[in-house]
Amino acid sequence: MSLNFSEIEKKWKKYWKDNNTYNVDIDENKKKYYVLDMFPYPSGAGLHVGHPLGYIASDIYSRYMKMKDFNVLHPMGFDSFGLPAEQYAIQTGIHPADSTEENIRRYKGQLSNLGLNYDWSREVRTSDPGYYKWTQWIFARMFEHYYNIKLQKADSIDNLIKEFEKDGNLFVDAFCSEERKFTAAEWKNMSDKEKDNVLMNYRLAYRKIGHVNWCEALGTVLANDEVKDGVSERGGHPVVKKPMNQWSLRITAYAERLLNDMDEIDWSDSLKTMQRNWIGRSEGLQMFFELEGNSEKLEIYTTRPDTIFGVTFMVLSPEHPFVGMLTKPEYKKEVTEYRNYAQNRSEIERTSEKKVTGVFTGSYAINPLNGKKIPIWVSEYVLMDYGTGAIMAVPSDDDRDRAFAEKFNLHVIPVIDKTNYPGSTSKDKEGIMINSDFITGMEVPDAINAVIERVESLGIGKKQINYKLRDANFSRQRYWGEPFPVIYDKNEVAFLLPDDELPVELPSLDEFKPSTDGKSPLARNAGWVNEYEGFIRETDTMPGFAGSSWYFLRYMDPHNENEFASKEAMEYWQDVDFYIGGTEHAVGHLMYSRFYHKFLYDLNFVPTKEPFKRLVNQGMIQGVIEFLYLKKEKVNEISVFVSADLIPKDEVEDYAKIPVYIGFVKEYGSLNSYLDKAGIDQFRNWRKEYQNAEFVTSVGTYKGEDSGSFDNFKFYTLSEIGKMSKRYHNVVNPDDVVAKYGADTFRMYEMFLGPIEQSKPWDTKGIDGIGKFIKRFWGLFVSRDDNWLVTDTRAGDDELKLLHKTIKKVTEDIKNLSFNTAISAMMVFVNDAKKMNINSSEVLIPMIKLIAPFAPFISEELWHKAGMEGSVHHQLFPEYDEKYLRESMVSYPISVNGKKRGVEQFPKDMPKEDLQRKALELDYIQKWLQGKNVLKVIVVPGRMINIVVK
RNA sequence: GCCGAAGUGGUGGAAUUGGUAGACACGCUGGACUCAAAAUCCAGUGAUAGCGAUAUCGUGUGGGUUCGAGUCCCACCUUCGGUACCA
């Protein structure tokens, strides 16, 4: 056997490691290029076949850029803080640091099996104290800064204090949680606690009351995805929103810059749109409505001031502070019940269901522009976190308001006439105002301005820019995250620990469960909490994004103990040229990273405004989840599973779906996937609680070994496409695929599956095609009896044409990340080269270099077999030469009325008139023209000819 | 619900700016080699009708624009991702 991939892989993995083939350093003589993967969370399930999709793509690209003579930084690391390790620790008592270490070891082994060209000397881990020292350090800088609107950048809080001492905050223009004006004298008279409270309103890292998902029964705070239908996913206990003092980051201060600077970066339009919508900038009107029989005023925000004469009711969020006050006694019961109901529903549930819910408070507001009485309702579709938590509802021109009005029989007053704007929806700001007092007859945009002007002149509101983007909650009641470098005095005033005490290391614990009062597990360690006399420590930890929002900078200088990265390193590497990762990070991670980067830019710590120049979201490789249907009700105390083919659609509700390990399933992933007898026995052994379960199939019920002969029965499973995850027992390990087919084949197969941005379920159908291709490619160089076939003969023109055509196509496709078509071009090359019996080194040696980024192992082997020195991965990429690609003839499709009737070869430079004449003369075209008039002939030179007849 | 993406043969997918739909693979069918199998090689393969040349239909559904639509516009259906404490 002449191609032994496992030996080749072993040999070159060692060679690359021994020779530091993939290590990089600053080299002023070369242009830098920074290729970055989103670093993984090292989960206990190990790397699955979905992860490498992006890694292989970035590997090919960085290898290509190296061969184009760039100095390429291509590092990898681990986002190693996180919830799963902590939950695992709670279950098993194994310290998260230990399980994380073990998982990382496994991940690195799996990554190296794929032949990825990472510079491992630059590895970073977010849970490493040497790393999170700087995560804490950045937090400390945010605490010490506020956002100065005049300067349009972060500014030191010391400057702000100086300003307060001079003029109070009368002339301060800054992002602020709560604007309350005070003079210098008032400032000086404040207690330390009061001063601290005021400064908290300005700091970029600040404390405020936030709401968490609190589960009393579990005694813990839950993540949103641990809450389903208002109860905990684990155990099904009730979950409520609980107010707690939490750290936040004032990302809203950067909203405008996050929006505007997107013009400078090369991201897909869809991604930019997602970010824009997430920021959700809107211009509108903030205004007050008076309340009937109440001196308070209700503040609302609207983007459609033009519709103010169509307001027929007001809606408050259930959490709105006015709800209690406004509820009349006769409505108290209903409103209280409604608030309780809304309290344990997630934001997604509250806004996504079509169900319309709400209650009347019994109170009325007054429309300030026409004095009309407007009933005030409470409904969960209004969120407390956006705008002011209260809206003026205009059922004529807002879909949700209309649905609400229909359900509760509320008035509708049409205010916009859209007859001149066909196809215009209620969201489009166009039309002519009707039934609208002084703005009747105006166009919508004019009406908006007119109403704003009127409201401002009445002194009851002002024009305002709002963002959907909210400040980032920065506190987690968890163990496995970065501790805060913060202590509190007895008045709960927060102080930073000095920089030279960083990192604040995570103290060791024996018990990782949260403490029962909703505090983080760290609160259990009294010695640590009270280490500073007269102070107590912050016991919450930072969220995942604290470490992952700046890791790309640390790679530039990962071992620096004095700075998060040296000026020199950042001046050279600048920013990430090409970032690749999953769409699931399209908003959160990217938004936070951009915010962190901009903050560091303001402080002159980084040289660029944006961290990621070009970004591509690779699709997900999904798994197939195999479920068994289990009757929700036990029958005579016995669990009963029913084959999927026996369950009518309308009875599916009566069954629970139990995921089964895919290794037990026959015809896994297909519509006909099933368990046979052996599979069921495996399942019963695996899930002990179902050891005595019964399995109903169309040929009878299987109850275990002694239940008669059912040798050929099929118990059908339900196959669904979804995430590859430990909880679904459907993880496919790349190691197994690599061992069976070889790393080069695995790499090329994942790339050949389709466009990099597209998601698709994992499937090994077709991997043989790539295996065959690699063997055939190898076969161009090495005969079956291991003879070297390449000779020094000169290549013919047609051979060179084939080579240069392939180089051109592959080069262009790599640039466009169209790896699947690049591979197909190489397949075409191999097919043609076989037919042409090519053996000239002039053609074949460049092909080794061309395939090198895709198949690093066999290309390295062939390179050395050819007697070449050094690594093929340090060679220059082949260039194509146009002179070999010239064609003299073009084949023209000839159509009649747009239907192709034939194909004809014509010289490349034949004039239009000749093409037309020749086409019309063709016999088979004449046939289609019989008895018709030729209206015109469309000739697109180099493309096609179309004859229009009637 | 809202935001984003996708939908093309039996399957994965290909198709610069609207210009030869189905490249390249998988699978399948037939053949060569073989005692046989595997491997390899050769030929065929969207559907329907026809011996055939050929004709008609065909890119989720329904409309539209155009000499010409997978590609552009409108409406809809289905699937996937995100939705702020999973990472």
XYZ file of N, CA and C in Angstrom, chain A residues 713-919:
621
model
N -38.081 -7.101 13.961
C -38.934 -5.927 14.099
C -38.101 -4.642 14.075
N -38.787 -3.557 13.735
C -38.134 -2.251 13.727
C -38.923 -1.315 14.629
N -38.204 -0.733 15.602
C -38.820 0.256 16.454
C -38.354 1.618 15.943
N -39.263 2.320 15.238
C -38.853 3.543 14.563
C -38.624 4.690 15.535
N -37.581 5.462 15.262
C -37.252 6.632 16.082
C -37.646 7.892 15.326
N -37.693 8.988 16.053
C -37.964 10.280 15.436
C -36.629 10.981 15.231
N -36.321 11.386 13.985
C -35.067 12.088 13.713
C -35.342 13.567 13.556
N -34.648 14.366 14.334
C -34.788 15.818 14.198
C -33.409 16.417 14.031
N -33.347 17.499 13.241
C -32.078 18.180 13.075
C -31.916 19.197 14.192
N -30.756 19.217 14.817
C -30.537 20.166 15.904
C -29.071 20.242 16.246
N -28.796 20.909 17.337
C -27.408 21.078 17.739
C -26.774 19.745 18.065
N -25.455 19.659 17.798
C -24.714 18.517 18.280
C -24.348 18.821 19.707
N -24.796 17.998 20.611
C -24.572 18.325 22.002
C -24.635 17.078 22.867
N -23.911 17.158 23.969
C -23.857 16.045 24.896
C -25.261 15.656 25.357
N -26.114 16.686 25.558
C -27.423 16.363 26.118
C -28.280 15.579 25.146
N -27.969 15.634 23.866
C -28.750 14.863 22.884
C -28.037 13.568 22.488
N -26.869 13.346 23.039
C -26.133 12.108 22.771
C -25.906 11.875 21.276
N -25.636 12.964 20.577
C -25.486 12.846 19.118
C -24.173 13.438 18.634
N -23.174 13.508 19.513
C -21.900 14.104 19.137
C -21.093 13.131 18.287
N -20.641 13.613 17.136
C -19.765 12.806 16.293
C -18.353 13.363 16.456
N -17.439 12.522 16.881
C -16.075 12.931 17.188
C -15.222 12.914 15.920
N -14.573 14.034 15.598
C -13.751 14.055 14.376
C -12.616 13.032 14.429
N -12.143 12.712 15.628
C -11.044 11.740 15.730
C -11.373 10.425 15.025
N -12.634 9.983 15.199
C -13.018 8.705 14.594
C -12.987 8.799 13.075
N -13.439 9.940 12.572
C -13.458 10.125 11.124
C -12.036 10.218 10.590
N -11.186 10.956 11.322
C -9.793 11.105 10.904
C -9.091 9.748 10.902
N -9.341 8.946 11.930
C -8.681 7.643 12.011
C -9.091 6.764 10.839
N -10.336 6.894 10.414
C -10.839 6.026 9.362
C -10.426 6.492 7.964
N -10.499 7.811 7.745
C -10.285 8.319 6.391
C -9.020 9.160 6.213
N -8.415 9.591 7.326
C -7.255 10.468 7.221
C -7.643 11.922 7.387
N -6.708 12.708 7.938
C -7.008 14.105 8.244
C -7.238 14.929 6.981
N -6.422 14.694 5.951
C -6.582 15.472 4.725
C -7.961 15.244 4.117
N -8.379 13.989 4.121
C -9.692 13.665 3.577
C -10.796 14.324 4.405
N -10.662 14.230 5.726
C -11.655 14.863 6.596
C -11.729 16.356 6.336
N -10.578 17.015 6.262
C -10.546 18.468 6.029
C -11.234 18.803 4.710
N -10.828 18.107 3.645
C -11.374 18.454 2.334
C -12.851 18.098 2.265
N -13.241 17.045 2.956
C -14.643 16.668 2.929
C -15.509 17.743 3.593
N -15.077 18.227 4.747
C -15.880 19.276 5.405
C -15.988 20.515 4.530
N -14.903 20.808 3.805
C -14.942 21.977 2.924
C -15.783 21.722 1.677
N -15.819 20.461 1.267
C -16.532 20.107 0.040
C -18.043 20.037 0.263
N -18.459 19.952 1.526
C -19.879 19.808 1.846
C -20.748 20.929 1.302
N -20.174 22.102 1.156
C -20.962 23.218 0.650
C -20.349 24.532 1.073
N -21.041 25.633 0.788
C -20.487 26.944 1.125
C -20.277 27.063 2.638
N -19.244 27.759 2.988
C -18.820 27.840 4.379
C -19.887 28.490 5.269
N -20.666 29.386 4.705
C -21.653 30.099 5.508
C -22.915 29.284 5.762
N -23.038 28.171 5.066
C -24.293 27.437 5.119
C -24.299 26.371 6.210
N -25.405 26.242 6.882
C -25.546 25.190 7.890
C -26.027 23.912 7.230
N -25.591 22.793 7.760
C -26.059 21.524 7.212
C -25.862 20.429 8.247
N -26.682 19.413 8.197
C -26.497 18.310 9.132
C -25.298 17.462 8.735
N -24.641 16.917 9.736
C -23.469 16.078 9.478
C -23.893 14.770 8.833
N -23.081 14.336 7.886
C -23.417 13.161 7.126
C -22.135 12.702 6.449
N -21.781 11.429 6.582
C -20.529 10.999 5.945
C -20.741 10.443 4.550
N -21.997 10.495 4.090
C -22.252 10.074 2.723
C -21.370 10.939 1.830
N -20.626 10.366 0.946
C -19.874 11.191 0.030
C -18.435 11.404 0.432
N -18.061 11.021 1.645
C -16.664 11.226 2.042
C -15.748 10.343 1.203
N -16.283 9.213 0.694
C -15.483 8.338 -0.164
C -15.000 9.056 -1.416
N -15.817 9.965 -1.909
C -15.448 10.705 -3.123
C -14.162 11.480 -2.910
N -14.037 12.105 -1.721
C -12.826 12.857 -1.411
C -11.657 11.890 -1.215
N -11.919 10.777 -0.544
C -10.875 9.780 -0.352
C -10.313 9.309 -1.692
N -11.223 9.038 -2.623
C -10.798 8.604 -3.961
C -9.983 9.683 -4.652
N -10.460 10.929 -4.521
C -9.752 12.042 -5.148
C -8.329 12.129 -4.630
N -8.155 12.025 -3.311
C -6.808 12.150 -2.747
C -5.915 11.005 -3.218
N -6.484 9.813 -3.297
C -5.693 8.695 -3.809
C -5.311 8.910 -5.271
N -6.255 9.426 -6.041
C -5.968 9.678 -7.462
C -4.928 10.784 -7.619
N -5.031 11.793 -6.758
C -4.040 12.869 -6.785
C -2.654 12.290 -6.484
N -2.595 11.508 -5.439
C -1.354 10.834 -5.046
C -0.841 9.967 -6.195
N -1.788 9.315 -6.873
C -1.445 8.419 -7.968
C -0.816 9.127 -9.162
N -0.963 10.450 -9.264
C -0.288 11.187 -10.333
C 1.213 11.220 -10.088
N 1.608 11.057 -8.814
C 3.009 11.203 -8.436
C 3.688 9.862 -8.160
N 2.898 8.975 -7.551
C 3.487 7.731 -7.067
C 2.691 6.558 -7.631
N 3.388 5.589 -8.232
C 2.684 4.444 -8.793
C 2.301 3.481 -7.683
N 1.495 2.490 -8.039
C 1.048 1.529 -7.031
C 2.200 0.769 -6.404
N 3.242 0.538 -7.212
C 4.394 -0.169 -6.624
C 5.450 0.833 -6.139
N 4.966 2.033 -5.802
C 5.762 3.010 -5.088
C 6.899 3.618 -5.908
N 6.712 3.702 -7.224
C 7.703 4.401 -8.043
C 7.303 5.856 -8.233
N 8.287 6.718 -8.277
C 8.064 8.157 -8.493
C 7.810 8.380 -9.983
N 6.657 8.946 -10.306
C 6.246 9.030 -11.705
C 6.578 10.359 -12.370
N 6.956 11.339 -11.569
C 7.152 12.678 -12.119
C 8.485 12.752 -12.847
N 8.461 13.304 -14.075
C 9.694 13.419 -14.858
C 9.957 14.871 -15.197
N 11.164 15.128 -15.704
C 11.522 16.507 -16.018
C 11.129 16.930 -17.423
N 10.291 16.110 -18.091
C 9.883 16.471 -19.458
C 9.129 17.791 -19.475
N 9.253 18.479 -20.612
C 8.542 19.756 -20.761
C 7.052 19.482 -20.917
N 6.273 20.382 -20.404
C 4.826 20.222 -20.494
C 4.311 20.827 -21.792
N 3.297 20.195 -22.389
C 2.693 20.734 -23.598
C 1.782 21.912 -23.273
N 1.370 22.637 -24.316
C 0.523 23.821 -24.103
C -0.800 23.468 -23.421
N -1.393 22.349 -23.857
C -2.684 21.995 -23.263
C -2.519 21.608 -21.802
N -1.349 21.031 -21.473
C -1.091 20.690 -20.073
C -0.925 21.947 -19.224
N -0.189 22.906 -19.777
C 0.013 24.157 -19.046
C -1.301 24.927 -18.907
N -2.119 24.817 -19.956
C -3.414 25.488 -19.904
C -4.251 24.918 -18.762
N -4.257 23.610 -18.654
C -4.993 22.959 -17.571
C -4.459 23.425 -16.216
N -3.143 23.450 -16.071
C -2.535 23.871 -14.805
C -2.930 25.306 -14.458
N -2.756 26.188 -15.412
C -3.000 27.604 -15.110
C -4.476 27.909 -14.900
N -5.315 27.183 -15.617
C -6.750 27.316 -15.400
C -7.082 26.918 -13.955
N -6.458 25.835 -13.513
C -6.726 25.353 -12.154
C -6.190 26.328 -11.112
N -4.966 26.827 -11.338
C -4.400 27.797 -10.381
C -5.317 28.999 -10.259
N -5.795 29.469 -11.415
C -6.635 30.665 -11.413
C -7.908 30.430 -10.616
N -8.552 29.335 -10.909
C -9.820 29.029 -10.263
C -9.631 28.832 -8.751
N -8.595 28.083 -8.379
C -8.373 27.796 -6.956
C -8.027 29.086 -6.204
N -7.180 29.908 -6.805
C -6.798 31.168 -6.155
C -8.019 32.054 -5.923
N -8.820 32.196 -6.955
C -10.008 33.045 -6.819
C -10.971 32.472 -5.785
N -11.129 31.168 -5.811
C -12.060 30.551 -4.871
C -11.582 30.662 -3.427
N -10.272 30.563 -3.209
C -9.776 30.727 -1.835
C -10.084 32.148 -1.364
N -9.833 33.114 -2.240
C -10.103 34.504 -1.864
C -11.560 34.704 -1.474
N -12.455 34.028 -2.175
C -13.888 34.145 -1.879
C -14.365 33.133 -0.844
N -13.441 32.391 -0.276
C -13.772 31.332 0.688
C -14.702 30.287 0.089
N -14.603 30.134 -1.234
C -15.465 29.174 -1.906
C -14.684 27.875 -2.048
N -14.421 27.261 -0.890
C -13.515 26.110 -0.875
C -14.098 24.898 -1.576
N -15.435 24.773 -1.535
C -16.042 23.615 -2.186
C -15.779 23.624 -3.689
N -15.837 24.788 -4.311
C -15.598 24.834 -5.753
C -14.101 24.771 -6.070
N -13.273 25.254 -5.137
C -11.823 25.112 -5.336
C -11.475 23.625 -5.407
N -12.079 22.862 -4.503
C -11.800 21.425 -4.477
C -12.315 20.772 -5.761
N -13.489 21.203 -6.209
C -13.998 20.580 -7.428
C -13.108 20.924 -8.623
N -12.482 22.114 -8.610
C -11.549 22.461 -9.695
C -10.331 21.532 -9.661
N -9.888 21.197 -8.455
C -8.744 20.277 -8.351
C -9.134 18.861 -8.793
N -10.398 18.510 -8.547
C -10.882 17.206 -9.016
C -10.894 17.170 -10.537
N -11.339 18.278 -11.117
C -11.344 18.346 -12.585
C -9.916 18.207 -13.100
N -8.978 18.856 -12.413
C -7.579 18.745 -12.817
C -7.126 17.281 -12.813
N -7.420 16.597 -11.718
C -6.971 15.208 -11.609
C -7.620 14.348 -12.699
N -8.914 14.532 -12.909
C -9.598 13.763 -13.951
C -8.963 13.986 -15.315
N -8.697 15.264 -15.624
C -8.103 15.583 -16.928
C -6.657 15.110 -17.014
N -5.915 15.302 -15.920
C -4.500 14.925 -15.929
C -4.346 13.419 -16.156
N -5.253 12.639 -15.583
C -5.229 11.182 -15.800
C -5.428 10.886 -17.280
N -6.437 11.538 -17.853
C -6.720 11.288 -19.267
C -5.551 11.685 -20.136
N -4.895 12.804 -19.766
C -3.812 13.326 -20.597
C -2.473 12.670 -20.262
N -2.468 11.793 -19.250
C -1.226 11.152 -18.822
C -0.132 12.143 -18.475
N -0.478 13.142 -17.726
C 0.509 14.171 -17.387
C 1.504 13.620 -16.378
N 2.800 13.823 -16.645
C 3.808 13.461 -15.651
C 4.933 14.470 -15.565
N 4.752 15.605 -16.210
C 5.801 16.622 -16.210
C 5.853 17.354 -14.871
N 7.060 17.514 -14.348
C 7.221 18.213 -13.076
C 6.788 19.675 -13.202
N 6.877 20.206 -14.409
C 6.491 21.597 -14.643
C 5.028 21.836 -14.249
N 4.210 20.796 -14.387
C 2.799 20.901 -14.030
C 2.553 20.362 -12.627
N 3.165 19.240 -12.298
C 2.808 18.543 -11.058
C 3.373 19.189 -9.799
N 4.601 19.731 -9.879
C 5.173 20.341 -8.668
C 4.338 21.539 -8.203
N 3.932 22.441 -9.111
C 3.041 23.526 -8.650
C 1.741 23.004 -8.029
N 1.268 21.851 -8.507
C 0.036 21.307 -7.949
C 0.206 20.886 -6.484
N 1.401 20.471 -6.117
C 1.631 20.130 -4.695
C 1.420 21.386 -3.848
N 1.939 22.498 -4.338
C 1.793 23.745 -3.585
C 0.344 24.202 -3.571
N -0.335 23.963 -4.680
C -1.724 24.416 -4.786
C -2.629 23.681 -3.797
N -2.351 22.427 -3.592
C -3.221 21.635 -2.706
C -2.766 21.734 -1.249
N -1.569 22.297 -1.024
C -0.979 22.304 0.319
C -1.881 22.914 1.401
N -2.544 24.067 1.145
C -3.392 24.612 2.205
C -4.551 23.688 2.569
N -4.996 22.885 1.610
C -6.154 22.023 1.844
C -5.733 20.707 2.500
N -4.663 20.137 1.968
C -4.212 18.815 2.420
C -2.760 18.927 2.878
N -2.551 19.451 4.090
C -1.182 19.750 4.530
C -0.297 18.522 4.666
N -0.893 17.359 4.968
C -0.052 16.186 5.222
C 0.479 15.568 3.940
N -0.424 15.216 3.016
C 0.101 14.538 1.822
C 0.923 15.488 0.966
N 0.590 16.798 1.023
C 1.388 17.718 0.217
C 2.814 17.786 0.762
N 2.941 17.792 2.110
C 4.277 17.808 2.700
C 5.047 16.531 2.328
N 4.349 15.417 2.364
C 4.978 14.144 2.024
C 5.441 14.143 0.558
N 4.573 14.587 -0.336
C 4.933 14.608 -1.754
C 6.084 15.575 -2.013
N 6.043 16.703 -1.315
C 7.096 17.716 -1.474
C 8.462 17.107 -1.156
N 8.500 16.355 -0.084
C 9.778 15.753 0.300
C 10.139 14.568 -0.574
N 9.124 13.802 -1.004
C 9.386 12.713 -1.936
C 9.973 13.242 -3.247
N 9.569 14.468 -3.592
C 10.079 15.070 -4.829
C 11.495 15.591 -4.643
N 12.016 15.410 -3.438
C 13.406 15.798 -3.195
C 13.575 17.262 -2.844
N 12.492 17.924 -2.439
C 12.576 19.345 -2.127
C 12.985 19.553 -0.676
N 13.542 20.734 -0.415
C 14.002 21.089 0.923
C 12.937 21.893 1.666
N 12.987 21.865 2.976
C 12.106 22.701 3.808
C 10.673 22.228 3.744
N 9.781 23.019 4.318
C 8.375 22.650 4.339
C 7.661 23.242 3.131
N 6.743 22.467 2.561
C 5.972 22.997 1.436
C 5.153 24.204 1.894
N 4.876 24.259 3.200
C 4.035 25.344 3.716
C 4.789 26.658 3.852
N 6.072 26.613 3.565
C 6.842 27.863 3.533
C 7.180 28.283 2.110
N 6.608 27.591 1.133
C 6.862 27.957 -0.266
C 5.900 29.070 -0.693
N 6.205 29.651 -1.855
C 5.289 30.660 -2.390
C 4.197 29.976 -3.206
N 2.988 30.529 -3.115
C 1.851 29.961 -3.832
C 2.010 30.188 -5.325
N 1.654 29.192 -6.158
C 1.812 29.371 -7.609
C 0.959 30.524 -8.140
N 1.495 31.187 -9.168
C 0.752 32.271 -9.829
C 0.328 31.770 -11.203
N -0.809 32.222 -11.665
C -1.204 31.816 -13.013
C -0.782 32.866 -14.021
N -0.658 32.411 -15.270
C -0.230 33.300 -16.342
C -1.324 33.324 -17.399
N -1.861 34.515 -17.655
C -2.977 34.661 -18.606
C -2.659 34.098 -19.982
N -1.367 34.113 -20.329
C -1.038 33.738 -21.712
C -1.406 32.287 -22.034
N -1.520 31.461 -21.005
C -1.905 30.066 -21.248
C -3.419 29.871 -21.328
N -4.162 30.938 -20.985
C -5.601 30.763 -20.811
C -6.427 31.265 -21.985
N -5.760 31.845 -22.991
C -6.511 32.461 -24.083
C -7.284 31.426 -24.881
N -8.529 31.777 -25.186
C -9.382 30.905 -26.010
C -9.620 31.615 -27.325
N -9.676 30.854 -28.440
C -9.952 31.516 -29.719
C -11.425 31.401 -30.103
N -12.083 30.372 -29.589
C -13.492 30.175 -29.940
C -14.367 30.322 -28.688
N -15.595 30.808 -28.945
C -16.554 30.911 -27.848
C -17.772 30.089 -28.239
N -18.346 29.350 -27.290
C -19.561 28.631 -27.665
C -20.774 29.438 -27.235
N -21.623 29.695 -28.232
C -22.805 30.527 -28.026
C -24.059 29.666 -27.950
N -24.837 29.799 -26.874
C -26.157 29.190 -26.907
C -27.054 30.057 -27.778
N -27.851 29.407 -28.625
C -28.744 30.168 -29.506
C -30.180 29.844 -29.123
N -30.931 30.889 -28.751
C -32.288 30.688 -28.278
C -33.281 31.337 -29.213
N -34.496 30.786 -29.238
C -35.609 31.434 -29.913
C -36.653 31.724 -28.829
N -37.026 32.954 -28.686
C -37.935 33.393 -27.627
C -37.476 32.906 -26.244
N -36.169 32.969 -26.041
C -35.645 32.651 -24.719
C -35.478 31.174 -24.435
N -35.833 30.326 -25.411
C -35.656 28.889 -25.212
C -34.455 28.437 -26.013
N -33.524 27.756 -25.365
C -32.309 27.336 -26.047
C -32.628 26.278 -27.103
N -32.162 26.498 -28.316
C -32.408 25.523 -29.376
C -31.114 24.919 -29.907
N -29.963 25.424 -29.497
C -28.713 24.843 -29.966
C -27.516 25.612 -29.454
N -26.329 25.042 -29.701
C -25.090 25.684 -29.277
C -24.156 25.693 -30.473
N -23.453 26.794 -30.684
C -22.588 26.924 -31.848
C -21.257 27.583 -31.461
N -20.155 27.097 -32.027
C -18.840 27.705 -31.794
C -18.604 28.824 -32.795
N -18.241 29.999 -32.269
C -17.856 31.095 -33.150
C -16.554 31.697 -32.656
N -15.783 32.298 -33.603
C -14.525 32.940 -33.163
C -14.798 34.023 -32.123
N -13.825 34.189 -31.236
C -13.986 35.080 -30.100
C -14.308 36.513 -30.513
N -13.641 36.967 -31.635
C -13.794 38.381 -31.979
C -14.774 38.614 -33.124
N -15.641 37.657 -33.396
C -16.610 37.823 -34.493
C -17.558 38.977 -34.180
N -17.758 39.895 -35.132
C -18.623 41.045 -34.866
C -20.084 40.621 -34.691
N -20.833 41.481 -34.018
C -22.233 41.240 -33.697
C -23.074 40.882 -34.915
N -22.876 41.649 -36.019
C -23.702 41.458 -37.219
C -23.492 40.062 -37.788
N -22.220 39.615 -37.793
C -21.909 38.299 -38.333
C -22.516 37.198 -37.480
N -22.443 37.420 -36.164
C -23.011 36.433 -35.252
C -24.500 36.286 -35.524
N -25.166 37.426 -35.708
C -26.605 37.429 -35.937
C -26.937 36.705 -37.242
N -26.177 37.034 -38.295
C -26.424 36.450 -39.610
C -26.204 34.940 -39.571
N -25.041 34.519 -38.984
C -24.727 33.098 -38.902
C -25.801 32.330 -38.129
N -26.260 32.950 -37.051
C -27.251 32.271 -36.212
C -28.537 32.066 -36.979
